[in-house]
Short mmCIF file of C-alpha atoms and ligand atoms in Angstrom, two decimals:
data_model
loop_
_atom_site.label_atom_id
_atom_site.label_comp_id
_atom_site.label_asym_id
_atom_site.label_seq_id
_atom_site.Cartn_x
_atom_site.Cartn_y
_atom_site.Cartn_z
CA MET T 12 -7.57 -27.29 -1.78
CA THR T 13 -9.35 -27.21 -5.31
CA ASP T 14 -9.35 -24.00 -7.48
CA VAL T 15 -13.01 -23.88 -7.21
CA ALA T 16 -13.17 -24.36 -2.94
CA ARG T 17 -10.59 -21.52 -2.87
CA ARG T 18 -12.48 -19.28 -5.32
CA GLY T 19 -15.24 -20.21 -3.18
CA GLU T 20 -13.35 -19.05 0.16
CA LEU T 21 -11.90 -15.98 -1.29
CA ALA T 22 -15.75 -14.91 -2.39
CA ALA T 23 -16.75 -15.34 1.01
CA ASN T 24 -13.56 -13.44 2.62
CA LEU T 25 -14.23 -10.93 0.03
CA ALA T 26 -17.86 -10.42 0.54
CA GLU T 27 -17.79 -9.82 4.45
CA VAL T 28 -14.43 -7.54 4.11
CA GLU T 29 -16.54 -5.57 1.39
CA GLU T 30 -19.37 -6.07 4.30
CA ARG T 31 -17.15 -4.47 6.55
CA VAL T 32 -16.21 -2.02 4.66
CA GLY T 33 -19.69 -0.61 3.47
CA ARG T 34 -20.52 -0.46 7.48
CA ALA T 35 -17.43 2.14 8.01
CA CYS T 36 -18.48 3.87 5.10
CA ARG T 37 -22.21 4.25 6.27
CA ALA T 38 -20.74 4.82 9.79
CA ALA T 39 -18.26 7.47 8.46
CA GLY T 40 -20.94 9.20 5.90
CA ARG T 41 -18.34 8.62 3.13
CA ASP T 42 -18.73 7.51 -0.28
CA ARG T 43 -17.53 3.22 -1.14
CA ALA T 44 -16.19 4.81 -4.29
CA GLY T 45 -13.91 7.04 -2.59
CA LEU T 46 -11.53 3.85 -1.26
CA THR T 47 -9.95 1.77 -3.22
CA LEU T 48 -9.01 -2.39 -1.15
CA ILE T 49 -6.29 -3.65 -2.25
CA ALA T 50 -5.18 -7.37 -1.80
CA VAL T 51 -2.17 -7.53 0.39
CA THR T 52 -1.29 -11.46 -1.27
CA LYS T 53 2.14 -11.87 0.36
CA THR T 54 2.97 -15.86 0.94
CA PHE T 55 0.00 -16.48 -0.92
CA PRO T 56 0.67 -18.19 -4.89
CA ALA T 57 0.15 -16.61 -7.83
CA ALA T 58 -3.17 -18.40 -8.40
CA ASP T 59 -5.04 -16.27 -5.59
CA VAL T 60 -4.04 -13.49 -7.34
CA ALA T 61 -5.73 -14.43 -10.69
CA LEU T 62 -9.20 -15.65 -8.60
CA LEU T 63 -9.66 -12.57 -6.70
CA TYR T 64 -8.96 -10.92 -10.28
CA ASP T 65 -11.61 -12.90 -11.08
CA LEU T 66 -13.52 -12.46 -8.02
CA GLY T 67 -12.99 -8.53 -9.91
CA VAL T 68 -9.73 -7.26 -6.88
CA ARG T 69 -7.96 -5.22 -9.25
CA ASP T 70 -5.17 -3.94 -7.18
CA VAL T 71 -2.86 -6.28 -4.88
CA GLY T 72 -0.10 -5.70 -2.91
CA GLU T 73 3.48 -7.64 -1.80
CA ASN T 74 5.51 -5.98 0.85
CA ARG T 75 8.98 -8.13 -0.87
CA HIS T 76 10.35 -7.52 -4.30
CA GLN T 77 11.58 -10.82 -5.14
CA GLU T 78 8.34 -12.16 -4.56
CA ALA T 79 6.09 -9.55 -6.02
CA ALA T 80 8.49 -9.66 -9.07
CA ALA T 81 7.68 -13.38 -9.90
CA LYS T 82 3.88 -12.54 -9.15
CA ALA T 83 3.85 -10.06 -11.25
CA ASP T 84 6.05 -11.93 -14.54
CA ALA T 85 2.78 -15.02 -13.69
CA CYS T 86 0.22 -12.54 -13.48
CA ALA T 87 0.96 -10.30 -16.65
CA ASN T 88 -1.66 -11.24 -18.82
CA LEU T 89 -4.36 -10.30 -16.16
CA ALA T 90 -4.78 -6.92 -17.76
CA GLY T 91 -5.52 -3.86 -15.47
CA LEU T 92 -4.04 -5.34 -12.45
CA ARG T 93 -1.76 -2.87 -10.58
CA TRP T 94 1.10 -3.32 -8.13
CA HIS T 95 1.55 -1.73 -5.21
CA LEU T 96 4.65 -2.61 -3.29
CA VAL T 97 3.87 -1.69 0.16
CA GLY T 98 7.15 -3.10 1.88
CA GLN T 99 10.53 -1.67 3.11
CA LEU T 100 12.82 -1.16 -0.63
CA GLN T 101 16.61 -1.26 -1.08
CA THR T 102 17.47 1.50 -2.74
CA ASN T 103 19.33 -1.45 -5.43
CA LYS T 104 16.49 -3.17 -5.62
CA ALA T 105 14.97 0.06 -7.29
CA SER T 106 15.48 -0.63 -11.24
CA ALA T 107 13.66 -4.27 -10.81
CA VAL T 108 10.96 -3.06 -9.02
CA ALA T 109 10.37 -0.02 -11.45
CA ARG T 110 9.33 -2.92 -14.15
CA TYR T 111 6.96 -3.55 -12.90
CA ALA T 112 5.10 -1.83 -9.58
CA ASP T 113 2.24 0.34 -10.17
CA VAL T 114 2.59 2.84 -6.57
CA VAL T 115 5.48 2.34 -4.37
CA HIS T 116 3.82 3.04 -0.37
CA SER T 117 7.00 3.03 0.88
CA VAL T 118 9.12 5.94 0.01
CA ASP T 119 10.76 6.75 3.24
CA ARG T 120 14.30 8.30 2.30
CA GLU T 121 15.53 10.71 -0.25
CA ARG T 122 18.33 8.07 -1.79
CA LEU T 123 15.29 5.85 -2.88
CA VAL T 124 13.78 8.71 -4.53
CA HIS T 125 16.87 8.99 -6.57
CA ALA T 126 16.99 5.79 -7.23
CA LEU T 127 13.58 5.07 -8.26
CA ASP T 128 13.39 7.51 -10.31
CA ARG T 129 16.38 6.90 -12.83
CA ALA T 130 14.92 2.79 -12.57
CA ALA T 131 11.41 4.39 -14.33
CA GLY T 132 13.62 6.34 -16.59
CA GLN T 133 15.14 3.55 -17.54
CA ALA T 134 11.82 1.63 -17.88
CA ALA T 135 10.34 4.01 -19.70
CA ARG T 136 7.29 4.09 -16.83
CA ARG T 137 5.76 6.94 -14.25
CA ILE T 138 5.52 5.28 -10.69
CA ASP T 139 2.95 6.84 -8.25
CA CYS T 140 4.71 7.20 -4.82
CA LEU T 141 3.21 7.39 -1.19
CA VAL T 142 5.54 9.07 1.45
CA GLN T 143 5.44 6.27 4.09
CA VAL T 144 5.78 8.15 7.59
CA ASP T 145 6.90 6.96 11.21
CA LEU T 146 3.52 7.38 13.19
CA ARG T 147 5.93 5.96 16.59
CA ARG T 148 6.24 8.62 19.25
CA PRO T 149 9.11 9.00 18.83
CA PRO T 150 10.00 7.99 15.43
CA VAL T 151 12.62 5.05 15.40
CA GLU T 152 15.07 5.29 12.86
CA ASP T 153 15.54 1.87 12.69
CA GLY T 154 14.84 1.85 8.48
CA ARG T 155 11.30 -0.04 8.97
CA GLY T 156 8.74 2.36 9.36
CA GLY T 157 9.00 5.12 7.37
CA ALA T 158 10.24 8.62 7.46
CA ASP T 159 10.00 11.19 10.46
CA PRO T 160 7.37 13.22 9.67
CA ALA T 161 9.01 16.06 10.51
CA GLY T 162 11.06 15.23 7.53
CA LEU T 163 7.52 14.94 5.36
CA ALA T 164 7.70 18.10 3.50
CA ARG T 165 11.53 17.77 1.95
CA LEU T 166 10.89 13.91 0.96
CA ALA T 167 7.28 15.09 -0.49
CA GLY T 168 8.92 17.58 -2.02
CA ALA T 169 11.69 15.40 -3.44
CA VAL T 170 9.51 13.06 -4.99
CA ALA T 171 7.69 16.10 -6.57
CA ASP T 172 10.60 17.09 -8.31
CA ALA T 173 11.48 13.66 -10.03
CA GLU T 174 10.67 14.00 -13.56
CA HIS T 175 9.39 10.11 -13.59
CA LEU T 176 7.84 9.97 -10.08
CA HIS T 177 4.17 11.13 -9.38
CA LEU T 178 3.41 12.03 -5.32
CA ALA T 179 0.54 10.17 -5.11
CA GLY T 180 0.47 10.74 -1.20
CA ILE T 181 0.99 9.42 2.23
CA MET T 182 1.08 5.63 4.28
CA ALA T 183 1.60 4.80 7.14
CA VAL T 184 1.37 1.33 10.26
CA ALA T 185 -0.38 1.88 13.11
CA PRO T 186 2.17 1.39 15.38
CA LEU T 187 1.93 -1.65 17.57
CA GLY T 188 0.19 -0.92 20.75
CA ALA T 189 -1.25 2.43 19.59
CA ASP T 190 -4.53 3.54 19.72
CA PRO T 191 -5.26 2.92 15.62
CA ARG T 192 -7.57 5.57 15.49
CA GLU T 193 -5.45 8.91 17.18
CA ALA T 194 -2.69 7.33 14.56
CA PHE T 195 -5.06 7.28 11.46
CA ASP T 196 -6.31 10.90 12.51
CA ARG T 197 -2.49 11.92 13.24
CA LEU T 198 -1.56 10.61 9.53
CA ALA T 199 -4.88 12.24 8.10
CA GLN T 200 -3.58 15.23 9.79
CA LEU T 201 -0.19 15.15 7.91
CA ALA T 202 -2.38 14.73 4.75
CA VAL T 203 -3.85 17.72 4.95
CA SER T 204 -0.30 19.35 5.11
CA LEU T 205 0.87 17.48 2.34
CA ARG T 206 -1.75 18.66 0.11
CA GLU T 207 -1.30 22.11 1.18
CA ASP T 208 2.15 21.93 -1.32
CA HIS T 209 0.71 19.23 -3.48
CA PRO T 210 -3.09 19.65 -4.12
CA ASP T 211 -3.13 16.43 -6.64
CA ALA T 212 -1.53 14.07 -3.59
CA THR T 213 -4.41 12.75 -2.09
CA VAL T 214 -4.25 9.05 -1.77
CA VAL T 215 -3.80 8.08 1.98
CA SER T 216 -3.04 4.41 2.74
CA ALA T 217 -4.08 3.18 6.00
CA GLY T 218 -6.25 0.45 7.98
CA MET T 219 -4.93 -3.47 7.58
CA SER T 220 -7.36 -6.68 8.51
CA GLY T 221 -7.32 -5.83 12.38
CA ASP T 222 -7.97 -1.67 12.19
CA LEU T 223 -9.64 -0.62 8.46
CA GLU T 224 -13.14 0.87 10.24
CA HIS T 225 -10.52 2.81 12.04
CA ALA T 226 -8.77 4.02 9.30
CA ILE T 227 -11.95 4.47 6.79
CA ALA T 228 -13.40 6.77 9.85
CA SER T 229 -10.41 8.59 9.47
CA GLY T 230 -10.21 9.61 5.72
CA ALA T 231 -7.93 6.54 4.36
CA THR T 232 -8.63 6.32 0.64
CA HIS T 233 -6.34 3.16 0.58
CA LEU T 234 -7.02 -0.12 2.77
CA ARG T 235 -4.04 -2.47 2.41
CA VAL T 236 -5.99 -6.05 3.80
CA GLY T 237 -3.87 -9.26 3.42
CA THR T 238 -5.61 -11.89 6.25
CA ALA T 239 -9.29 -10.95 6.12
CA LEU T 240 -9.00 -11.55 1.91
CA LEU T 241 -6.63 -14.60 1.60
CA GLY T 242 -6.30 -16.25 5.47
CA SER T 243 -3.67 -16.29 7.86
CA ARG T 244 -0.45 -16.66 6.64
CA PRO T 245 2.69 -19.03 8.20
CA PRO T 246 4.52 -17.03 10.95
CA LEU T 247 7.61 -15.02 9.33
CA GLY T 248 10.75 -17.21 9.47
C1 PLP P 330 0.98 -7.72 5.56
C2 PLP P 330 0.83 -6.52 5.15
C3 PLP P 330 -0.86 -5.75 5.85
C4 PLP P 330 -1.62 -6.27 5.37
O1 PLP P 330 -1.47 -6.91 7.10
P1 PLP P 330 -3.02 -7.50 7.16
O2 PLP P 330 -3.01 -7.56 8.69
O3 PLP P 330 -2.52 -9.12 6.82
O4 PLP P 330 -4.01 -7.13 6.51
C5 PLP P 330 -0.63 -4.13 5.59
N1 PLP P 330 0.17 -3.18 5.37
C6 PLP P 330 1.53 -3.57 5.37
C7 PLP P 330 2.33 -2.84 4.81
C8 PLP P 330 2.08 -5.32 5.01
O5 PLP P 330 3.32 -5.52 4.71
#
């Protein structure tokens, strides 16, 4: 596909997503300005990031460190572009991630907090962190779905105490098969309890291509949208 054709496709997808976001905001009595749309570009080339940037997108998300690092490198000329790491992160990747990531959405254990803090210090950067919570009932300790909500206060405290990290808020993925509205309402309650201790931890990262309306209705501030913007991905190998 030519660049021009791909640009047209991305522009149409972006317009359609904005239409959905606008409608959901009106239904919820919310202001679009209170929402950040993150384009999740995983599996798509850096050229797509550049086209989205040209269309006004300033927040992009990736779920794998290696792919994110390569794309961030290729897009280093795009001023003001923010990189969000939304996938599970191994502790030994923290120092590499700290060089380019602006926001890490998947902080789910204290070991990772300490590794990211050290790495951010070495890179002379400050990284926004979201505590990812597992909304499955009961939580599953498989290292994939985030932290047990029972440990939220403790984990958030560790991030807040870290010199080179900023506790920005909370993140979750609606569990497969669960009612997304119910899951996101629960996340909203957890966000309220988080703000009791940390008033400026205002980010609520929730909502993907299939459930962004529910996330907006429940008060999400950040949407992580892949498929609806970029098209369907090849199945995971
Ligand atoms: C891939 C991914 C998304 C985007 O999902 P879509 O359904 O393609 O919009 C959002 N959040 C996380 C954590 C992801 O890994």
